[in-house]
Short mmCIF file of C-alpha atoms in Angstrom, two decimals:
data_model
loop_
_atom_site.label_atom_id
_atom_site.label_comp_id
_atom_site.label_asym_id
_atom_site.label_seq_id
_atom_site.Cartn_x
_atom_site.Cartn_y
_atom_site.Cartn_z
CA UNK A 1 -13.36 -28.84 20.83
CA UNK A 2 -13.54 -32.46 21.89
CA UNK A 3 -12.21 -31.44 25.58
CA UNK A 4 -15.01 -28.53 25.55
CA UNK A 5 -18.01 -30.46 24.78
CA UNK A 6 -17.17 -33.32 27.08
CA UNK A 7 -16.76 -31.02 30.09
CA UNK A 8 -20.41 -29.27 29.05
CA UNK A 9 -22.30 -32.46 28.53
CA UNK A 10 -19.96 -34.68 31.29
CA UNK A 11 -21.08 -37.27 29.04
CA UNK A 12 -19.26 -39.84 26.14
CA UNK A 13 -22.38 -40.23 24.51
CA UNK A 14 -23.88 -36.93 24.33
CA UNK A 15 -20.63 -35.20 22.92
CA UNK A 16 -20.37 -37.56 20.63
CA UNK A 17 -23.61 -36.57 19.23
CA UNK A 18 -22.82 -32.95 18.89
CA UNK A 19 -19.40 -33.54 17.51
CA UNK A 20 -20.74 -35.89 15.04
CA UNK A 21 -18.89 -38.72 15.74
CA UNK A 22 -19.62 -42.55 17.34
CA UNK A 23 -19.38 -43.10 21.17
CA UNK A 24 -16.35 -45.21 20.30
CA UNK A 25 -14.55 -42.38 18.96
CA UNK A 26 -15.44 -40.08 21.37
CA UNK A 27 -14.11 -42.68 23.93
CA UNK A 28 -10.88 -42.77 22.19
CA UNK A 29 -10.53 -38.93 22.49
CA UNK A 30 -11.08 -38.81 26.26
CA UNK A 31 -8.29 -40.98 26.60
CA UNK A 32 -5.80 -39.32 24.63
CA UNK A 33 -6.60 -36.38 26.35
CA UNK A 34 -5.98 -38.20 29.87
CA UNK A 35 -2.79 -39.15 28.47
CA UNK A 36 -1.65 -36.16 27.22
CA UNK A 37 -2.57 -34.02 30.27
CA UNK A 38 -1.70 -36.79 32.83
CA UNK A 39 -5.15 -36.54 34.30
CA UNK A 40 -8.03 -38.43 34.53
CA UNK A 41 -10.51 -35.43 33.62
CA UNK A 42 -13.72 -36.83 34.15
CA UNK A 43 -14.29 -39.61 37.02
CA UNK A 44 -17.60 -41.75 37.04
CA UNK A 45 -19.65 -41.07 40.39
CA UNK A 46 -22.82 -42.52 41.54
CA UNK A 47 -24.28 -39.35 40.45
CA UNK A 48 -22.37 -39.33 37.10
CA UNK A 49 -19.43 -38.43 35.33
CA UNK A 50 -17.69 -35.25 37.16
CA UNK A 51 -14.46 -33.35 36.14
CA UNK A 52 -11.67 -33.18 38.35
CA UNK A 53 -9.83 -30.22 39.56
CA UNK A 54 -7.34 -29.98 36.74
CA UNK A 55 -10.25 -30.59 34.32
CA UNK A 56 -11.84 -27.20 35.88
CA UNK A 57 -9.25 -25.17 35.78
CA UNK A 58 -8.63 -25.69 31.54
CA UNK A 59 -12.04 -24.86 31.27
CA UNK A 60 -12.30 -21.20 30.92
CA UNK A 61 -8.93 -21.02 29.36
CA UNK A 62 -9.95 -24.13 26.55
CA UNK A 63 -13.00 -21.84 25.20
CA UNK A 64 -11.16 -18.65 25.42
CA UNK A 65 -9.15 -20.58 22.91
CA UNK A 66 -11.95 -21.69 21.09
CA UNK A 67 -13.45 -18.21 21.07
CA UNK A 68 -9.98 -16.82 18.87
CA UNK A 69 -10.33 -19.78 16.52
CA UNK A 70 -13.96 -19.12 15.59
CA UNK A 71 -13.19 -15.71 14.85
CA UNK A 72 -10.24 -16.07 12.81
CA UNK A 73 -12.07 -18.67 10.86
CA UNK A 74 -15.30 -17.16 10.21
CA UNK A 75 -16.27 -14.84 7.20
CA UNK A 76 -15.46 -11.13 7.64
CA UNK A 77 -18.02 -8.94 8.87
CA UNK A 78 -19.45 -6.48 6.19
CA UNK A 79 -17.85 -3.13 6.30
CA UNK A 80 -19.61 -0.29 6.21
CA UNK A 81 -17.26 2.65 5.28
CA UNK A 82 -20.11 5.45 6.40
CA UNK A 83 -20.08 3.85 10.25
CA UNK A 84 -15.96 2.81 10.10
CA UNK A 85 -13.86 4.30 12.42
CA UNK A 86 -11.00 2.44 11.04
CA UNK A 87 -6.94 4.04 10.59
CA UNK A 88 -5.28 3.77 7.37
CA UNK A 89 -1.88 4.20 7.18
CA UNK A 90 -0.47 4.67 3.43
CA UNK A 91 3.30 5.45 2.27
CA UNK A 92 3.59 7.74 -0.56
CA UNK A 93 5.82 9.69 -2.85
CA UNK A 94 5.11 13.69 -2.88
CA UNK A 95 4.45 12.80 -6.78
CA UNK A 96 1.54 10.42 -5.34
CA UNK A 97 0.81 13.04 -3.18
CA UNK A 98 -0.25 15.54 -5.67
CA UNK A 99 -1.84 13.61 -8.05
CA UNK A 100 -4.01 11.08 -5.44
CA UNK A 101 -4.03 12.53 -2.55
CA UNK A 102 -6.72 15.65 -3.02
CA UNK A 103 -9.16 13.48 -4.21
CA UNK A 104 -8.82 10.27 -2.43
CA UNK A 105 -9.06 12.82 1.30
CA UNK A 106 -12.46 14.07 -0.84
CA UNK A 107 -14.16 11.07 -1.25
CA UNK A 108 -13.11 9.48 2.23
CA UNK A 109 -14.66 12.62 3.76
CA UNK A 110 -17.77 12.45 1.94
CA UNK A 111 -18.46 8.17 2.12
CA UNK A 112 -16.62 7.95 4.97
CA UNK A 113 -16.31 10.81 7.51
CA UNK A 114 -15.12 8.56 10.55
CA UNK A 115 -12.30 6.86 8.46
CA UNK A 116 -8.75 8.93 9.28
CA UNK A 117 -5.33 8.61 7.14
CA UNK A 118 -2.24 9.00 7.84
CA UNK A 119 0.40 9.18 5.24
CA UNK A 120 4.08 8.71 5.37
CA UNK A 121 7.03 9.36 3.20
CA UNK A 122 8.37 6.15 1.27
CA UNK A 123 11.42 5.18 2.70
CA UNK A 124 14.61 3.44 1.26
CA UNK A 125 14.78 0.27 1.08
CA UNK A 126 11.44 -0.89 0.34
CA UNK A 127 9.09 -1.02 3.52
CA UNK A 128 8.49 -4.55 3.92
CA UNK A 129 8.85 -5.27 7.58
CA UNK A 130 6.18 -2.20 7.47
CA UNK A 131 3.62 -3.69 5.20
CA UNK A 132 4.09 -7.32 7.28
CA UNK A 133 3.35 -5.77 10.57
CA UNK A 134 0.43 -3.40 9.59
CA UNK A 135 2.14 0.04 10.44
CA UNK A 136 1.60 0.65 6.60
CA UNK A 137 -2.25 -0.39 4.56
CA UNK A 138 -0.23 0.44 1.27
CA UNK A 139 2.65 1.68 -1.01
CA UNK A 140 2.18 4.02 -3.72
CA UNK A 141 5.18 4.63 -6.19
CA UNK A 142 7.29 4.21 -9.46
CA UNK A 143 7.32 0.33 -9.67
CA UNK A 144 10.75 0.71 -10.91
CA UNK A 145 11.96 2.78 -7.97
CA UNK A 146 10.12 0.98 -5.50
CA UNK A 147 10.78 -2.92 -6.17
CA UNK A 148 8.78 -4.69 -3.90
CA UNK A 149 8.94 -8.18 -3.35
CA UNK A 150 7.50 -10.56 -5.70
CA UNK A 151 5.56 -12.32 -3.32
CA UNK A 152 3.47 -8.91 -2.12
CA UNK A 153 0.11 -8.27 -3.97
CA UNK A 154 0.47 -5.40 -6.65
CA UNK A 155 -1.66 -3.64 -9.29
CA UNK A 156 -0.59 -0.94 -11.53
CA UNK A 157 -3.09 2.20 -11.10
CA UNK A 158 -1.32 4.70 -14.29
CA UNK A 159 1.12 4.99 -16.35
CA UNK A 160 3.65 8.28 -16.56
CA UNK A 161 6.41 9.26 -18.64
CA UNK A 162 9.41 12.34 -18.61
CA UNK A 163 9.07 15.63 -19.93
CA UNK A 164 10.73 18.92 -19.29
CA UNK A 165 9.48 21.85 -17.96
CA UNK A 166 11.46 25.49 -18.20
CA UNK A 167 10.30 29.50 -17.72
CA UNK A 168 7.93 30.46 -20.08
CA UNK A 169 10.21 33.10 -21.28
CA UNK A 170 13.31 30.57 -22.13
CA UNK A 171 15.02 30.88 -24.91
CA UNK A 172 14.79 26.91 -24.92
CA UNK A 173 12.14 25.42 -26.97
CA UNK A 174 10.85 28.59 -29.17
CA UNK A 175 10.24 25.80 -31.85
CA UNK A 176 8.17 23.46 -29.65
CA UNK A 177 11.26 21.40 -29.48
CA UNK A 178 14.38 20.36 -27.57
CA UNK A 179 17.53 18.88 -28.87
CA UNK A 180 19.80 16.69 -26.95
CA UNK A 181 22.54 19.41 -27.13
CA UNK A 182 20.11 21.77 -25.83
CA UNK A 183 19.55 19.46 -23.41
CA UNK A 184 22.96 18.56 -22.06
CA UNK A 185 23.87 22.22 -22.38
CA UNK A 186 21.45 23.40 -19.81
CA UNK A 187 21.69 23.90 -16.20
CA UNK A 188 19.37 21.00 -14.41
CA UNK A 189 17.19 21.13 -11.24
CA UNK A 190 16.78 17.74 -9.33
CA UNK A 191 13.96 16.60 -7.81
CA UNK A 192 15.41 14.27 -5.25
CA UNK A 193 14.48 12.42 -2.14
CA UNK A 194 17.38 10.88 -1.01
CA UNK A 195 19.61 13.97 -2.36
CA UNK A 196 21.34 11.52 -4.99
CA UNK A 197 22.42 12.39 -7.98
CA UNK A 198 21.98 10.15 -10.13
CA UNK A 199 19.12 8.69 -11.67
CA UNK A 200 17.84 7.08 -14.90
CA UNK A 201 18.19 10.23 -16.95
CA UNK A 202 22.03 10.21 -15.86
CA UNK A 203 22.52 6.69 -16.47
CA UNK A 204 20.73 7.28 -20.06
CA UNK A 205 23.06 10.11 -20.56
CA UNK A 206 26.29 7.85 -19.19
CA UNK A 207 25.29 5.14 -21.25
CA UNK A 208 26.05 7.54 -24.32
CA UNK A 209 29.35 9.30 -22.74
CA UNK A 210 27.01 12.40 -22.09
CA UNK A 211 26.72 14.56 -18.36
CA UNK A 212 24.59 17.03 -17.39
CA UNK A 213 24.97 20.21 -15.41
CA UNK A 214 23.01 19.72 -12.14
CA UNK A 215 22.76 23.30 -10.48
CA UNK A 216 19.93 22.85 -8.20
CA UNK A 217 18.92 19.19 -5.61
CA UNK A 218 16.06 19.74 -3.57
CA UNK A 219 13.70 17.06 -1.64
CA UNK A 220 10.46 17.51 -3.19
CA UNK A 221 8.36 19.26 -5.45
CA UNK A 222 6.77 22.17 -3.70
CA UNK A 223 9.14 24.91 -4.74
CA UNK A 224 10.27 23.11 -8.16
CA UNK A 225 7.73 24.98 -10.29
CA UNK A 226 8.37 28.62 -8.92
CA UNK A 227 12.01 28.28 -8.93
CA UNK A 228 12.09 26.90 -12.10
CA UNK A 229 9.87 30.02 -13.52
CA UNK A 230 12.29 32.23 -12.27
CA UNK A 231 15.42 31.28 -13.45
CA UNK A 232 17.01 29.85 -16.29
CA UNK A 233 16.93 26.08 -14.83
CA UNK A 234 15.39 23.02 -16.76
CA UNK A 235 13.33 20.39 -14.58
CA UNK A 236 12.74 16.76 -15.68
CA UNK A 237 9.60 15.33 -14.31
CA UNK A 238 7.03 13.58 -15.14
CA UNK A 239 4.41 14.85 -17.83
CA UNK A 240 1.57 14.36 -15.27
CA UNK A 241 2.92 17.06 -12.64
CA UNK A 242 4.25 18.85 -15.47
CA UNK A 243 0.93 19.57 -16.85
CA UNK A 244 0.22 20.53 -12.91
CA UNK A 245 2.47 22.91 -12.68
CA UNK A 246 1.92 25.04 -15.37
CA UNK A 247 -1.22 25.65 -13.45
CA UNK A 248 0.75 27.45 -11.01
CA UNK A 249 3.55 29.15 -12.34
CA UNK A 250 4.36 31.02 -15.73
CA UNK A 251 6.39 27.83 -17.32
CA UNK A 252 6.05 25.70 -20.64
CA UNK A 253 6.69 21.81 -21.44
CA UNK A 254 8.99 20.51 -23.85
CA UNK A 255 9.28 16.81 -24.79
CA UNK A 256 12.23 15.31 -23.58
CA UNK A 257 15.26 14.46 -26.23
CA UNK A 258 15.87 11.27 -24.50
CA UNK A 259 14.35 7.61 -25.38
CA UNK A 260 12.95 6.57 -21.50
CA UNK A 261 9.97 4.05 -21.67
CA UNK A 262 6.50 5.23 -19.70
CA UNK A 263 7.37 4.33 -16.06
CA UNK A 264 4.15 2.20 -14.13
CA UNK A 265 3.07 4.06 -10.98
CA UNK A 266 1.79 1.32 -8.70
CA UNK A 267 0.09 0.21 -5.63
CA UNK A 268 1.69 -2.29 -3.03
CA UNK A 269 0.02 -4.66 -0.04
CA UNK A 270 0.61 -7.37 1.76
CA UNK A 271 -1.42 -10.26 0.82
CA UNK A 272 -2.71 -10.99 4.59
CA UNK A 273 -4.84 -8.03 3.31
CA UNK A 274 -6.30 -9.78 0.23
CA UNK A 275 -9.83 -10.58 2.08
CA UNK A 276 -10.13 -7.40 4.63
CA UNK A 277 -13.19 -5.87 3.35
CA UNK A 278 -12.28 -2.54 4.86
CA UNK A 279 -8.84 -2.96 3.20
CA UNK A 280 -10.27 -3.86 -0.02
CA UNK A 281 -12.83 -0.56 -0.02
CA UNK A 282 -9.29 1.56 0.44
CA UNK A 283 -7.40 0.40 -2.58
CA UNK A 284 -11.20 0.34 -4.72
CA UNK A 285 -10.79 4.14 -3.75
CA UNK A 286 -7.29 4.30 -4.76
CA UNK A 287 -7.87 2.57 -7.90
CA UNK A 288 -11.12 4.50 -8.68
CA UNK A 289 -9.65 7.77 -8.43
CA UNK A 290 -6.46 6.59 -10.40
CA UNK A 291 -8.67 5.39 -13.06
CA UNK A 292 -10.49 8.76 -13.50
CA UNK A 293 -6.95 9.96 -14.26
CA UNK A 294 -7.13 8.51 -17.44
CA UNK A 295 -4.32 7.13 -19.61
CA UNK A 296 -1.52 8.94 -21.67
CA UNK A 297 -1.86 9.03 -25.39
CA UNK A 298 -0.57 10.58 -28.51
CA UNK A 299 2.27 12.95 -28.06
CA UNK A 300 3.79 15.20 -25.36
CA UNK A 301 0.79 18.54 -25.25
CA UNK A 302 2.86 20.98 -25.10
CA UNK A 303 1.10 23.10 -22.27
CA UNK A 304 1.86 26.71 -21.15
CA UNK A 305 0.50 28.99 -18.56
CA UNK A 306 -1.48 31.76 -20.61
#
């Protein structure tokens, strides 16, 4: 700033005064500078101080410099999500996809029309490099399948926990209820992205010397409910696309005869986005529309298509 205001005023004392500091100082400056770019920079004439050639030729350069610095440093604009024209870029489960997604495309269309998303596919391992480099706004996800790095800003939006879903015409689960053997004895569709097979209902079940039967692995959840309503295949998932899908196909839930805790479905940025206003209205959506999803309580409703 010093090398700015002394080629504008081509005068100690003067940019002094506007940098707030004594001639002396000033005088100081100007000689550092001459030092450190082995020039002279300003040259007293009869008619004054003038800049040199080398002093000329930083000038333009110097305040585009300047120019970056102010706005990095100054407070964000306001954002004004009706007017935005602004890209978000989000990485999602199918799970998130169902439950968020609908709504969350609803209210950006109606507060903000101009705003687009784009939403990817979670990926394994964690997206980090992603999230540093801005080609993903956030991560939605299991918290426990996910694992993001402690030092990346977080906030849980629900909680979900495991149920079981089966044909409504199963023998399984006349009672309401589903014993372990029942359980084991059954043949088990997979929901699962990667195509592994095991997960933390198999490690549950290993931990006890116990396997299950898994018949059916496919990628996401689109056919699960209609396959599962026409055969004789049990589906763990959880409750909260459970309840879902008995919307759409002729099945009934059964609690699940297996001790899992609720599992925290959570949203993931990097903190470079703490301050972004427009990045803050996006996860106050997110969180809103979570929130209206309301909490799990009491026991498993045991829900069937009528």
């Amino acid at each position: 700033m010093a090398f700015d205001l002394l080629m504008e005023e081509k005068n100690v004392s003067r940019a002094a005064e506007r940098m707030f500091v004594t001639q002396s100082a000033m005088s100081h400056t100007l000689q550092r500078l001459r030092q450190q770019l082995e020039d002279p920079l300003l040259v007293k004439t009869p008619a004054g101080m003038k800049p040199t050639d080398r002093a000329l030729s930083l000038v333009n350069p110097v305040k585009a410099v300047l120019r970056d610095v102010k706005r990095l440093i100054r407070a964000p604009e306001e954002f004004d999500p009706s007017q935005s024209r602004r890209r978000f870029v989000i990485a999602a489960t199918d799970y998130m996809d169902l439950l968020v997604l609908p709504p969350l495309v609803e209210r950006i269309a109606l507060a903000a029309p101009g705003i687009d998303l784009h939403v990817k596919r979670t990926e394994s391992p964690f997206p980090e490099a992603d999230l540093e480099h801005n080609d993903i706004d956030v991560v939605l996800g299991f918290d426990a399948v996910l694992k993001p790095p402690a030092y990346l800003s977080k906030t849980k939006l629900f909680d979900d926990r495991m149920a079981c879903v089966v044909g409504r015409q199963h023998s399984l689960g006349k009672s309401g209820r589903l014993t372990l053997e029942e359980y084991v004895s059954c043949k088990h569709m997979l929901i699962s992205r990667t195509g592994t097979r095991v997960g933390l209902i198999d490690e549950w079940l290993a931990e006890r010397g116990l396997t299950r039967r898994i018949a059916l692995i496919v990628p996401h959840f689109l056919s699960a409910p209609f396959i599962v309503a026409k055969t004789d295949m049990i589906l763990s998932l959880p409750e909260r696309i459970a309840n879902d899908f008995v919307d759409l196909a002729p099945l009934k839930i059964l609690p699940i005869p297996i001790e899992l805790p609720a599992y925290d479905l959570v949203m993931v940025w990097h903190p470079l986005h703490d301050p972004d206003p427009a990045h803050r209205w996006l996860r106050d959506q997110i969180t809103g529309i979570c929130g209206e999803l309301g909490p799990l309580s009491g026991p498993l409703i045991r829900r069937q298509k009528p």
